[in-house]
């Protein structure tokens, strides 16, 4: 069997399993999730042994320290996977929920019932814990999953897959509900994203290169974001202590996350005070600043920002700063250079805050809060499969609901159309 | 300028207009809709004159009677367009509505704001009234539109477009909010569906061939249904008078619509009574019946149904009938041969009705009601741009809400992530 045939086989099996898991009741799904947690706990030595093979191969193949770190299954990583499974088990089951059920003039009742999407394909890079995270969210939302992890994590992923299979078996659910691709052949990805008859949605998780490639070539909907070029705009009427706290938190809380601020916009009337205070804070944190011409009038020792800086996601302790004439210029800058991910204003002005919410075209728009809050847990979704910056289907952090759709249900009593 | 360049120009103009129409307030949008209605009313002679050119050309080109009928702008068709515009003006504006705004443990408030999708491309065949219907729904939902009607309706569509333009001008909205493609070159469609930088969603309306072609080649999400192979299942515990009324209505109310029943499934215990009564009703209506072997034991004079019949959308007075052993067989048949559009059960049994709702994988699932109810107006959406049988983004009849997305809005008071 070649790799294309192998992937088609997985697809057919997933499609069949999807019909069964769509009907599974919440108790059975939760039983599987908790049994997976127990299996991970019981198989720690096997997980660490498999992971050691990947780490050794990775080191031999010259993976850098950051990649090896993401690849490593530390005891705390395994604790995290177990805890995550328990949390997903505790979330309410979205499947079958009926909303908006109303009587209509004809006498029929019409409502909407939440249903699974079907088969979700997940493509990710080095982190083996994504296997558990993605599988658990798809299972709870009643979907079958095909998981394709990075080749550098192949042994770890297979070991995790064995624990997932134990959990499914314990709850008497079909083994094909969660399938982890066993080949490292790259052609597997190409096949996975181009078989709409077996796969309904693709969720890629990883670097921009991976996601761009998948979005370009996929024949099904891709839930994704490419960049997180997030902005904080400090308005002339900002409370300066809030502004400084938010800007420092949005940049320095974590550098490598998609909801980290990459560009700071400051109203010219607030620039002198804000930049003086922030320069101290960012210097302490070791953040390199790059400013527009007006910024450098206030902070003459920093580097000049180039046109390219405004559309760069640094994922690093670097920040570009632009002084703007007013909120309109800030909004234009955000909508033009941003990535429609997460953008915040700091202001005490009611009218400006109301306009900012409406006019900024991003998946999360914030007033007086750090962009770092853009996250499924912080938004109360319980967990997230990823963040979408598109407008179709799901936007912003995507939790269980984003992995479902709705069908109309109609109740009559012999009603016919007049 | 070649046709590709022309379409790119329309796309760029639409993208700019989309930013402005997204912010337009409800009053201004309603003013435009009512001014369009007034313009149509004032320009009846010009509309009928332009339509006469299309009708003459159509007759010369050998269009059949049904196509000429769809193409004709009768006074009642114009009345319908005017009435439709007034109805859309009267619908609540979905844009900017905030839902699910809650305080979270961190102290931030998180909710969702409804936002337009951006630019919608509509591709349709002969009926010029679709121009008004589609333009009005997209405008009300804050989207810009590029409309590509059938070449046989080009003069009618341009005359309608002139009325739409008058309406936009009267409300001081950008003319490029609604653009009607002026060329009949087929390459325009190919370009329209492959420029995701300017067009966010495509809605094709027309025959299956058109929709298949567009779905295959489009580079953006397509909101569509290909077939309406709808079923009614008469259960052993059906109330026979409801069953007969529903089956007759679902088939004979209109033959050419996507929510018309194409296959009747009957439980073997109900077959003798149901088929005897229905055979009379369908004979009176002039419906040709095609049955499975068991059906023909009850109705020996009807034709045999072939395997192909089970997956055929007749759009005509023809009905295939299958006798099944139980509801499980009915559901398996529906999920295998149906088109995930609309399927109904007739039963008085509580447990079976509950299972049917959950297990039938269609965009509308009904109990004791005619499939003909699957419609935006009947569901209380006010209007519909089309029906989707996909699960991504929108499913079932798609109204104003289906032409929007949601962004997260976050309100804080200086909150930072811990």
Tab-separated table of C-alpha atoms in Angstrom, chain B:
chain	number	residue	atom	x	y	z
B	1	UNK	CA	-8.319	46.169	-19.820
B	2	UNK	CA	-8.858	42.411	-20.146
B	3	UNK	CA	-11.555	40.583	-18.226
B	4	UNK	CA	-9.218	39.429	-15.432
B	5	UNK	CA	-8.012	42.997	-14.868
B	6	UNK	CA	-11.603	44.220	-14.938
B	7	UNK	CA	-12.602	41.700	-12.259
B	8	UNK	CA	-9.599	42.619	-10.102
B	9	UNK	CA	-10.671	46.259	-10.367
B	10	UNK	CA	-14.180	45.320	-9.217
B	11	UNK	CA	-12.625	43.296	-6.404
B	12	UNK	CA	-10.449	46.168	-5.200
B	13	UNK	CA	-13.399	48.543	-5.325
B	14	UNK	CA	-15.554	46.062	-3.438
B	15	UNK	CA	-12.897	45.626	-0.744
B	16	UNK	CA	-12.751	49.406	-0.198
B	17	UNK	CA	-16.543	49.709	-0.184
B	18	UNK	CA	-16.799	46.790	2.270
B	19	UNK	CA	-14.896	48.774	4.918
B	20	UNK	CA	-17.365	51.636	4.614
B	21	UNK	CA	-20.570	49.599	4.438
B	22	UNK	CA	-19.453	47.568	7.463
B	23	UNK	CA	-19.702	50.762	9.532
B	24	UNK	CA	-22.843	52.206	7.963
B	25	UNK	CA	-25.643	52.527	10.459
B	26	UNK	CA	-28.917	50.658	10.100
B	27	UNK	CA	-30.898	53.772	9.217
B	28	UNK	CA	-28.665	54.568	6.269
B	29	UNK	CA	-28.791	50.998	4.956
B	30	UNK	CA	-32.586	50.914	5.260
B	31	UNK	CA	-32.809	54.266	3.502
B	32	UNK	CA	-30.840	52.802	0.589
B	33	UNK	CA	-33.071	49.712	0.443
B	34	UNK	CA	-36.251	51.804	0.374
B	35	UNK	CA	-34.776	54.163	-2.223
B	36	UNK	CA	-33.967	51.124	-4.397
B	37	UNK	CA	-37.594	50.035	-4.086
B	38	UNK	CA	-38.745	53.501	-5.148
B	39	UNK	CA	-36.324	53.498	-8.081
B	40	UNK	CA	-37.600	50.117	-9.300
B	41	UNK	CA	-41.158	51.399	-9.072
B	42	UNK	CA	-40.301	54.610	-10.942
B	43	UNK	CA	-38.375	52.779	-13.650
B	44	UNK	CA	-40.853	50.045	-14.555
B	45	UNK	CA	-40.948	51.025	-18.270
B	46	UNK	CA	-37.143	50.983	-18.547
B	47	UNK	CA	-36.965	47.613	-16.775
B	48	UNK	CA	-39.554	46.058	-19.047
B	49	UNK	CA	-37.876	47.520	-22.127
B	50	UNK	CA	-34.468	46.115	-21.140
B	51	UNK	CA	-36.069	42.774	-20.294
B	52	UNK	CA	-37.772	42.688	-23.706
B	53	UNK	CA	-34.325	42.809	-25.348
B	54	UNK	CA	-33.227	39.787	-23.300
B	55	UNK	CA	-36.450	37.916	-24.043
B	56	UNK	CA	-36.112	38.563	-27.783
B	57	UNK	CA	-32.479	37.457	-27.781
B	58	UNK	CA	-33.387	34.425	-25.668
B	59	UNK	CA	-36.157	33.387	-28.061
B	60	UNK	CA	-33.805	33.861	-31.019
B	61	UNK	CA	-31.183	31.745	-29.254
B	62	UNK	CA	-33.709	28.966	-28.667
B	63	UNK	CA	-34.166	29.195	-24.879
B	64	UNK	CA	-36.947	26.859	-23.780
B	65	UNK	CA	-40.245	28.068	-22.343
B	66	UNK	CA	-39.231	27.433	-18.716
B	67	UNK	CA	-36.057	29.510	-19.089
B	68	UNK	CA	-37.911	32.327	-20.834
B	69	UNK	CA	-40.442	32.248	-17.994
B	70	UNK	CA	-37.707	32.620	-15.365
B	71	UNK	CA	-36.140	35.403	-17.416
B	72	UNK	CA	-39.316	37.457	-17.782
B	73	UNK	CA	-39.827	40.550	-15.629
B	74	UNK	CA	-43.588	40.526	-15.272
B	75	UNK	CA	-45.262	43.391	-13.378
B	76	UNK	CA	-45.761	40.895	-10.526
B	77	UNK	CA	-42.020	40.071	-10.539
B	78	UNK	CA	-41.221	43.766	-10.147
B	79	UNK	CA	-43.844	44.031	-7.377
B	80	UNK	CA	-42.103	41.100	-5.702
B	81	UNK	CA	-38.690	42.775	-5.887
B	82	UNK	CA	-40.109	45.979	-4.390
B	83	UNK	CA	-41.877	44.076	-1.619
B	84	UNK	CA	-38.701	42.074	-0.924
B	85	UNK	CA	-36.652	45.256	-0.497
B	86	UNK	CA	-39.188	46.639	1.976
B	87	UNK	CA	-39.147	43.380	3.922
B	88	UNK	CA	-35.343	43.346	4.140
B	89	UNK	CA	-35.410	46.983	5.278
B	90	UNK	CA	-37.801	45.932	8.050
B	91	UNK	CA	-35.579	43.093	9.307
B	92	UNK	CA	-33.417	43.718	12.373
B	93	UNK	CA	-29.822	44.684	11.535
B	94	UNK	CA	-27.514	41.859	12.648
B	95	UNK	CA	-24.315	43.935	12.474
B	96	UNK	CA	-22.760	45.042	15.743
B	97	UNK	CA	-25.039	42.965	17.940
B	98	UNK	CA	-23.166	41.804	21.047
B	99	UNK	CA	-24.055	38.494	22.700
B	100	UNK	CA	-22.781	36.311	25.530
B	101	UNK	CA	-21.041	39.201	27.295
B	102	UNK	CA	-19.937	37.801	30.633
B	103	UNK	CA	-17.510	38.609	33.425
B	104	UNK	CA	-14.742	36.035	33.720
B	105	UNK	CA	-12.625	35.041	36.735
B	106	UNK	CA	-9.782	37.384	35.710
B	107	UNK	CA	-12.207	40.309	35.868
B	108	UNK	CA	-12.384	40.992	32.126
B	109	UNK	CA	-15.717	40.908	30.298
B	110	UNK	CA	-15.798	38.844	27.107
B	111	UNK	CA	-18.533	38.822	24.486
B	112	UNK	CA	-19.044	38.394	20.775
B	113	UNK	CA	-19.899	41.133	18.284
B	114	UNK	CA	-21.518	40.264	14.975
B	115	UNK	CA	-19.579	41.620	11.980
B	116	UNK	CA	-20.007	41.443	8.193
B	117	UNK	CA	-18.006	38.887	6.219
B	118	UNK	CA	-16.659	41.500	3.781
B	119	UNK	CA	-17.202	40.907	0.073
B	120	UNK	CA	-19.740	38.352	-1.201
B	121	UNK	CA	-19.681	37.157	-4.807
B	122	UNK	CA	-23.025	35.947	-6.155
B	123	UNK	CA	-23.199	33.893	-9.328
B	124	UNK	CA	-26.618	33.099	-10.721
B	125	UNK	CA	-28.438	32.144	-13.862
B	126	UNK	CA	-31.422	33.584	-15.620
B	127	UNK	CA	-33.677	35.208	-12.983
B	128	UNK	CA	-33.050	39.004	-12.823
B	129	UNK	CA	-34.921	39.345	-9.522
B	130	UNK	CA	-32.047	37.482	-7.826
B	131	UNK	CA	-29.993	40.635	-8.430
B	132	UNK	CA	-32.202	42.595	-6.035
B	133	UNK	CA	-32.690	39.786	-3.528
B	134	UNK	CA	-28.981	39.042	-3.169
B	135	UNK	CA	-27.902	42.689	-3.184
B	136	UNK	CA	-30.406	43.617	-0.478
B	137	UNK	CA	-29.435	40.805	1.909
B	138	UNK	CA	-25.720	41.496	1.484
B	139	UNK	CA	-26.229	45.240	1.976
B	140	UNK	CA	-28.347	44.801	5.104
B	141	UNK	CA	-25.707	42.481	6.580
B	142	UNK	CA	-23.018	45.117	5.915
B	143	UNK	CA	-21.267	43.362	3.048
B	144	UNK	CA	-20.177	44.563	-0.372
B	145	UNK	CA	-21.378	42.439	-3.278
B	146	UNK	CA	-20.216	41.540	-6.760
B	147	UNK	CA	-23.101	40.084	-8.755
B	148	UNK	CA	-22.631	37.997	-11.869
B	149	UNK	CA	-25.931	37.113	-13.508
B	150	UNK	CA	-26.540	34.943	-16.520
B	151	UNK	CA	-25.541	36.358	-19.903
B	152	UNK	CA	-29.115	35.846	-21.136
B	153	UNK	CA	-30.309	38.422	-18.549
B	154	UNK	CA	-27.593	41.018	-19.139
B	155	UNK	CA	-29.861	43.923	-20.179
B	156	UNK	CA	-32.370	43.253	-17.407
B	157	UNK	CA	-29.604	43.025	-14.802
B	158	UNK	CA	-28.033	46.295	-15.947
B	159	UNK	CA	-31.421	48.022	-15.689
B	160	UNK	CA	-31.913	46.605	-12.187
B	161	UNK	CA	-28.329	47.633	-11.311
B	162	UNK	CA	-29.138	51.233	-12.294
B	163	UNK	CA	-32.012	51.239	-9.770
B	164	UNK	CA	-29.743	49.773	-7.068
B	165	UNK	CA	-27.170	52.473	-7.791
B	166	UNK	CA	-29.839	55.172	-7.410
B	167	UNK	CA	-30.758	53.747	-4.024
B	168	UNK	CA	-27.154	53.705	-2.805
B	169	UNK	CA	-26.658	57.286	-3.997
B	170	UNK	CA	-29.831	58.484	-2.274
B	171	UNK	CA	-28.480	57.128	1.032
B	172	UNK	CA	-24.997	58.517	0.386
B	173	UNK	CA	-23.426	55.041	0.352
B	174	UNK	CA	-20.543	54.161	-2.001
B	175	UNK	CA	-21.691	53.046	-5.456
B	176	UNK	CA	-19.198	50.156	-5.311
B	177	UNK	CA	-21.130	48.533	-2.434
B	178	UNK	CA	-23.128	46.642	-5.068
B	179	UNK	CA	-21.418	45.996	-8.393
B	180	UNK	CA	-23.060	44.104	-11.236
B	181	UNK	CA	-20.520	42.580	-13.630
B	182	UNK	CA	-20.964	44.212	-17.033
B	183	UNK	CA	-19.325	41.581	-19.200
B	184	UNK	CA	-20.822	38.287	-20.297
B	185	UNK	CA	-17.337	36.784	-20.740
B	186	UNK	CA	-17.240	33.464	-18.879
B	187	UNK	CA	-13.691	34.145	-17.730
B	188	UNK	CA	-15.187	36.704	-15.328
B	189	UNK	CA	-16.581	33.872	-13.188
B	190	UNK	CA	-13.263	32.039	-13.125
B	191	UNK	CA	-11.544	35.204	-11.902
B	192	UNK	CA	-14.258	36.100	-9.362
B	193	UNK	CA	-13.999	32.757	-7.551
B	194	UNK	CA	-10.205	32.702	-7.375
B	195	UNK	CA	-9.330	36.060	-5.797
B	196	UNK	CA	-9.549	35.464	-2.033
B	197	UNK	CA	-7.775	38.783	-1.450
B	198	UNK	CA	-10.912	40.596	-2.667
B	199	UNK	CA	-13.792	38.138	-2.243
B	200	UNK	CA	-14.589	36.324	1.023
B	201	UNK	CA	-17.494	34.061	0.107
B	202	UNK	CA	-19.160	32.871	-3.095
B	203	UNK	CA	-22.873	32.052	-3.241
B	204	UNK	CA	-23.801	30.273	-6.470
B	205	UNK	CA	-27.486	29.997	-7.338
B	206	UNK	CA	-28.591	27.883	-10.230
B	207	UNK	CA	-28.362	24.413	-11.662
B	208	UNK	CA	-26.238	21.608	-10.288
B	209	UNK	CA	-23.704	21.869	-13.126
B	210	UNK	CA	-22.949	25.514	-12.327
B	211	UNK	CA	-22.628	24.836	-8.614
B	212	UNK	CA	-20.393	21.798	-9.054
B	213	UNK	CA	-18.060	23.730	-11.337
B	214	UNK	CA	-17.819	26.643	-8.941
B	215	UNK	CA	-17.310	24.459	-5.856
B	216	UNK	CA	-14.509	22.586	-7.554
B	217	UNK	CA	-12.610	25.639	-8.745
B	218	UNK	CA	-13.285	28.249	-6.053
B	219	UNK	CA	-10.460	29.391	-3.767
B	220	UNK	CA	-12.847	30.735	-1.128
B	221	UNK	CA	-15.724	29.267	0.853
B	222	UNK	CA	-18.799	28.490	-1.241
B	223	UNK	CA	-22.200	28.567	0.483
B	224	UNK	CA	-24.263	26.087	-1.492
B	225	UNK	CA	-26.289	22.960	-1.868
B	226	UNK	CA	-25.907	20.711	-4.862
B	227	UNK	CA	-29.030	18.561	-4.597
B	228	UNK	CA	-32.219	18.400	-2.661
B	229	UNK	CA	-32.873	14.680	-2.414
B	230	UNK	CA	-35.367	14.932	0.440
B	231	UNK	CA	-37.113	12.035	2.161
B	232	UNK	CA	-40.272	11.477	4.148
B	233	UNK	CA	-40.271	8.325	6.289
B	234	UNK	CA	-43.683	7.012	7.320
B	235	UNK	CA	-43.199	4.997	10.487
B	236	UNK	CA	-45.258	2.016	11.673
B	237	UNK	CA	-46.635	4.270	14.402
B	238	UNK	CA	-47.486	7.173	12.106
B	239	UNK	CA	-50.872	8.850	12.313
B	240	UNK	CA	-52.007	7.818	8.841
B	241	UNK	CA	-53.927	10.984	8.028
B	242	UNK	CA	-50.907	13.154	8.928
B	243	UNK	CA	-48.666	10.823	6.927
B	244	UNK	CA	-50.786	11.039	3.793
B	245	UNK	CA	-51.140	14.831	4.001
B	246	UNK	CA	-47.453	15.356	4.590
B	247	UNK	CA	-46.325	13.001	1.821
B	248	UNK	CA	-48.710	14.565	-0.706
B	249	UNK	CA	-47.715	18.092	0.301
B	250	UNK	CA	-43.980	17.333	0.310
B	251	UNK	CA	-44.202	15.988	-3.238
B	252	UNK	CA	-46.949	17.916	-4.994
B	253	UNK	CA	-46.883	21.430	-3.450
B	254	UNK	CA	-44.159	22.358	-5.963
B	255	UNK	CA	-42.122	19.996	-8.105
B	256	UNK	CA	-39.127	22.166	-8.977
B	257	UNK	CA	-37.946	23.191	-5.518
B	258	UNK	CA	-34.998	21.785	-3.608
B	259	UNK	CA	-37.081	20.913	-0.528
B	260	UNK	CA	-39.528	18.750	-2.467
B	261	UNK	CA	-39.618	15.069	-1.447
B	262	UNK	CA	-37.965	12.811	-4.038
B	263	UNK	CA	-38.070	9.481	-2.162
B	264	UNK	CA	-40.770	8.163	0.173
B	265	UNK	CA	-39.757	5.546	2.753
B	266	UNK	CA	-42.499	3.471	4.373
B	267	UNK	CA	-42.295	1.029	7.282
B	268	UNK	CA	-43.431	-2.403	6.121
B	269	UNK	CA	-46.147	-2.539	8.776
B	270	UNK	CA	-47.630	0.729	7.448
B	271	UNK	CA	-47.059	-0.013	3.774
B	272	UNK	CA	-50.391	-1.610	2.834
B	273	UNK	CA	-52.536	1.208	4.212
B	274	UNK	CA	-50.219	4.104	3.360
B	275	UNK	CA	-49.453	3.039	-0.185
B	276	UNK	CA	-53.092	2.345	-1.029
B	277	UNK	CA	-54.153	5.823	0.086
B	278	UNK	CA	-51.155	7.594	-1.419
B	279	UNK	CA	-51.446	5.837	-4.781
B	280	UNK	CA	-54.853	7.483	-5.215
B	281	UNK	CA	-53.570	10.925	-4.215
B	282	UNK	CA	-50.497	10.762	-6.410
B	283	UNK	CA	-52.501	9.417	-9.361
B	284	UNK	CA	-54.855	12.380	-9.044
B	285	UNK	CA	-51.896	14.749	-9.019
B	286	UNK	CA	-50.319	12.972	-11.989
B	287	UNK	CA	-47.168	11.825	-10.159
B	288	UNK	CA	-45.315	8.855	-11.624
B	289	UNK	CA	-44.374	6.313	-8.924
B	290	UNK	CA	-41.311	4.074	-9.029
B	291	UNK	CA	-41.083	1.432	-6.310
B	292	UNK	CA	-38.801	-1.146	-4.780
B	293	UNK	CA	-39.820	-4.798	-4.986
B	294	UNK	CA	-41.852	-4.699	-1.773
B	295	UNK	CA	-43.607	-1.501	-2.844
B	296	UNK	CA	-44.654	-3.231	-6.069
B	297	UNK	CA	-46.223	-6.071	-4.084
B	298	UNK	CA	-48.703	-3.431	-2.900
B	299	UNK	CA	-48.767	-1.404	-6.123
B	300	UNK	CA	-48.077	-3.939	-8.878
B	301	UNK	CA	-48.777	-1.565	-11.763
B	302	UNK	CA	-46.012	0.974	-11.012
B	303	UNK	CA	-42.524	0.937	-12.498
B	304	UNK	CA	-39.580	-0.586	-10.688
B	305	UNK	CA	-37.142	1.854	-9.088
B	306	UNK	CA	-33.504	1.344	-10.085
B	307	UNK	CA	-30.461	1.949	-7.899
B	308	UNK	CA	-30.069	5.285	-9.701
B	309	UNK	CA	-33.520	6.434	-8.623
B	310	UNK	CA	-32.482	6.566	-4.953
B	311	UNK	CA	-29.927	9.274	-5.679
B	312	UNK	CA	-31.888	11.263	-8.267
B	313	UNK	CA	-33.366	14.701	-7.710
B	314	UNK	CA	-36.258	14.549	-10.171
B	315	UNK	CA	-37.491	18.148	-9.836
B	316	UNK	CA	-40.523	16.693	-11.585
B	317	UNK	CA	-43.736	14.763	-10.841
B	318	UNK	CA	-41.865	11.507	-10.228
B	319	UNK	CA	-41.451	9.809	-6.844
B	320	UNK	CA	-39.411	6.777	-5.813
B	321	UNK	CA	-40.786	4.642	-2.966
B	322	UNK	CA	-39.002	2.130	-0.759
B	323	UNK	CA	-40.486	-0.117	1.916
B	324	UNK	CA	-38.117	-0.528	4.885
B	325	UNK	CA	-38.010	-2.962	7.788
B	326	UNK	CA	-37.604	-0.301	10.460
B	327	UNK	CA	-36.374	3.236	11.199
B	328	UNK	CA	-32.753	2.146	11.269
B	329	UNK	CA	-33.006	1.071	7.661
B	330	UNK	CA	-34.729	4.358	6.824
B	331	UNK	CA	-31.980	6.419	8.499
B	332	UNK	CA	-29.244	4.393	6.799
B	333	UNK	CA	-30.931	4.946	3.451
B	334	UNK	CA	-31.292	8.685	4.055
B	335	UNK	CA	-27.700	9.172	5.200
B	336	UNK	CA	-26.386	7.065	2.286
B	337	UNK	CA	-28.521	8.253	-0.655
B	338	UNK	CA	-29.805	11.646	0.508
B	339	UNK	CA	-28.151	14.989	-0.038
B	340	UNK	CA	-28.147	16.140	3.625
B	341	UNK	CA	-30.803	18.713	2.757
B	342	UNK	CA	-34.162	18.027	4.465
B	343	UNK	CA	-35.660	14.801	5.755
B	344	UNK	CA	-38.781	14.125	7.781
B	345	UNK	CA	-40.291	11.325	9.848
B	346	UNK	CA	-44.012	10.846	10.453
B	347	UNK	CA	-44.528	9.053	13.751
B	348	UNK	CA	-46.343	9.310	17.053
B	349	UNK	CA	-43.529	7.429	18.812
B	350	UNK	CA	-41.545	9.593	21.218
B	351	UNK	CA	-38.371	7.501	21.322
B	352	UNK	CA	-38.119	7.107	17.564
B	353	UNK	CA	-38.718	10.806	16.921
B	354	UNK	CA	-35.981	11.717	19.389
B	355	UNK	CA	-33.541	9.318	17.704
B	356	UNK	CA	-34.466	10.478	14.182
B	357	UNK	CA	-33.714	14.114	15.090
B	358	UNK	CA	-30.296	13.197	16.422
B	359	UNK	CA	-29.204	10.599	13.889
B	360	UNK	CA	-30.252	11.997	10.532
B	361	UNK	CA	-27.328	14.025	9.223
B	362	UNK	CA	-29.180	16.693	7.251
B	363	UNK	CA	-29.357	20.467	7.335
B	364	UNK	CA	-33.046	20.251	8.329
B	365	UNK	CA	-34.569	17.306	10.177
B	366	UNK	CA	-38.331	17.297	10.758
B	367	UNK	CA	-40.958	15.449	12.737
B	368	UNK	CA	-44.531	15.368	11.437
B	369	UNK	CA	-44.034	18.287	9.075
B	370	UNK	CA	-43.681	18.641	5.321
B	371	UNK	CA	-40.151	19.033	3.916
B	372	UNK	CA	-41.505	22.059	2.020
B	373	UNK	CA	-41.091	24.090	5.226
B	374	UNK	CA	-37.282	24.158	4.761
B	375	UNK	CA	-37.078	27.802	3.769
B	376	UNK	CA	-35.747	31.036	5.252
B	377	UNK	CA	-39.139	32.713	5.403
B	378	UNK	CA	-40.847	29.695	6.980
B	379	UNK	CA	-38.025	29.459	9.564
B	380	UNK	CA	-38.477	33.090	10.519
B	381	UNK	CA	-35.179	34.331	9.034
B	382	UNK	CA	-37.075	36.933	7.013
B	383	UNK	CA	-35.297	35.993	3.790
B	384	UNK	CA	-32.613	33.674	2.544
B	385	UNK	CA	-29.614	33.976	0.264
B	386	UNK	CA	-29.662	30.211	-0.267
B	387	UNK	CA	-29.579	26.886	1.531
B	388	UNK	CA	-26.355	25.234	2.637
B	389	UNK	CA	-25.974	21.492	2.987
B	390	UNK	CA	-22.391	21.852	4.187
B	391	UNK	CA	-21.495	21.964	7.857
B	392	UNK	CA	-18.904	24.711	7.701
B	393	UNK	CA	-19.985	28.261	8.576
B	394	UNK	CA	-23.714	28.060	7.748
B	395	UNK	CA	-26.087	25.105	7.456
B	396	UNK	CA	-29.678	25.009	6.231
B	397	UNK	CA	-31.445	28.176	5.036
B	398	UNK	CA	-28.943	31.056	5.167
B	399	UNK	CA	-30.292	34.470	6.118
B	400	UNK	CA	-28.655	37.674	7.305
B	401	UNK	CA	-26.846	35.912	10.156
B	402	UNK	CA	-25.177	33.494	7.729
B	403	UNK	CA	-23.686	36.497	5.917
B	404	UNK	CA	-21.940	37.622	9.096
B	405	UNK	CA	-19.260	36.389	11.477
B	406	UNK	CA	-18.461	37.225	15.089
B	407	UNK	CA	-15.433	38.809	16.690
B	408	UNK	CA	-14.590	38.679	20.371
B	409	UNK	CA	-14.810	41.925	22.291
B	410	UNK	CA	-12.982	42.219	25.595
B	411	UNK	CA	-13.567	44.962	28.146
B	412	UNK	CA	-11.122	45.546	30.934
B	413	UNK	CA	-10.085	48.255	33.322
B	414	UNK	CA	-6.340	47.987	33.038
B	415	UNK	CA	-6.319	44.206	33.294
B	416	UNK	CA	-3.111	42.338	32.592
B	417	UNK	CA	-2.436	38.608	32.353
B	418	UNK	CA	-1.017	37.060	35.511
